[in-house]
Amino acid sequence: QVQLVESGGGSVQAGGSLSLSCEASGYTDTACMGWFRQRLGKEREGVAVIGNEGSKGYDESVKGRFAISKDNTKNTIYLQINYLRPEDTAMYYCAARDGACAISAKMYDFWGQGTQVTVS
């Protein structure tokens, strides 16, 4: 069983940056983890994923602006968000699954409660 807690959200001006964190307990080497977001009136969408071996995948909308990373000693993954745009405003969720990485939200088994990012 994996428990996930996100942090780091806030309100930022367009063009600014944020760093999000997701601390996992019960994390194993088999788990894939990722960041997803849900904008008002929209379905939850994939942002970035990272496998236990370090492989990464990004949605095209954030490639070149967002970077996912992990620190296994802290059981934590991160999302560095640069050049923020108003359309990046969303609730950002951390997720994990005990299987191969995928960027589709429906494939993930465990979810955090989310952290709000607002870009003005």
JSON list of N, CA and C in Angstrom, two decimals, residues 71-76:
[
{"chain": "A", "resi": 71, "resn": "ASP", "atom": "N", "xyz": [14.13, 11.35, -5.47]},
{"chain": "A", "resi": 71, "resn": "ASP", "atom": "CA", "xyz": [15.17, 11.14, -4.48]},
{"chain": "A", "resi": 71, "resn": "ASP", "atom": "C", "xyz": [14.77, 9.91, -3.69]},
{"chain": "A", "resi": 72, "resn": "ASN", "atom": "N", "xyz": [15.37, 8.78, -4.00]},
{"chain": "A", "resi": 72, "resn": "ASN", "atom": "CA", "xyz": [14.98, 7.53, -3.37]},
{"chain": "A", "resi": 72, "resn": "ASN", "atom": "C", "xyz": [15.29, 7.50, -1.88]},
{"chain": "A", "resi": 73, "resn": "THR", "atom": "N", "xyz": [16.31, 8.24, -1.46]},
{"chain": "A", "resi": 73, "resn": "THR", "atom": "CA", "xyz": [16.65, 8.27, -0.04]},
{"chain": "A", "resi": 73, "resn": "THR", "atom": "C", "xyz": [15.58, 8.96, 0.78]},
{"chain": "A", "resi": 74, "resn": "LYS", "atom": "N", "xyz": [14.79, 9.83, 0.14]},
{"chain": "A", "resi": 74, "resn": "LYS", "atom": "CA", "xyz": [13.72, 10.55, 0.81]},
{"chain": "A", "resi": 74, "resn": "LYS", "atom": "C", "xyz": [12.34, 10.03, 0.42]},
{"chain": "A", "resi": 75, "resn": "ASN", "atom": "N", "xyz": [12.29, 9.01, -0.42]},
{"chain": "A", "resi": 75, "resn": "ASN", "atom": "CA", "xyz": [11.03, 8.46, -0.91]},
{"chain": "A", "resi": 75, "resn": "ASN", "atom": "C", "xyz": [10.15, 9.56, -1.48]},
{"chain": "A", "resi": 76, "resn": "THR", "atom": "N", "xyz": [10.75, 10.43, -2.29]},
{"chain": "A", "resi": 76, "resn": "THR", "atom": "CA", "xyz": [10.08, 11.62, -2.77]},
{"chain": "A", "resi": 76, "resn": "THR", "atom": "C", "xyz": [10.32, 11.83, -4.26]}
]
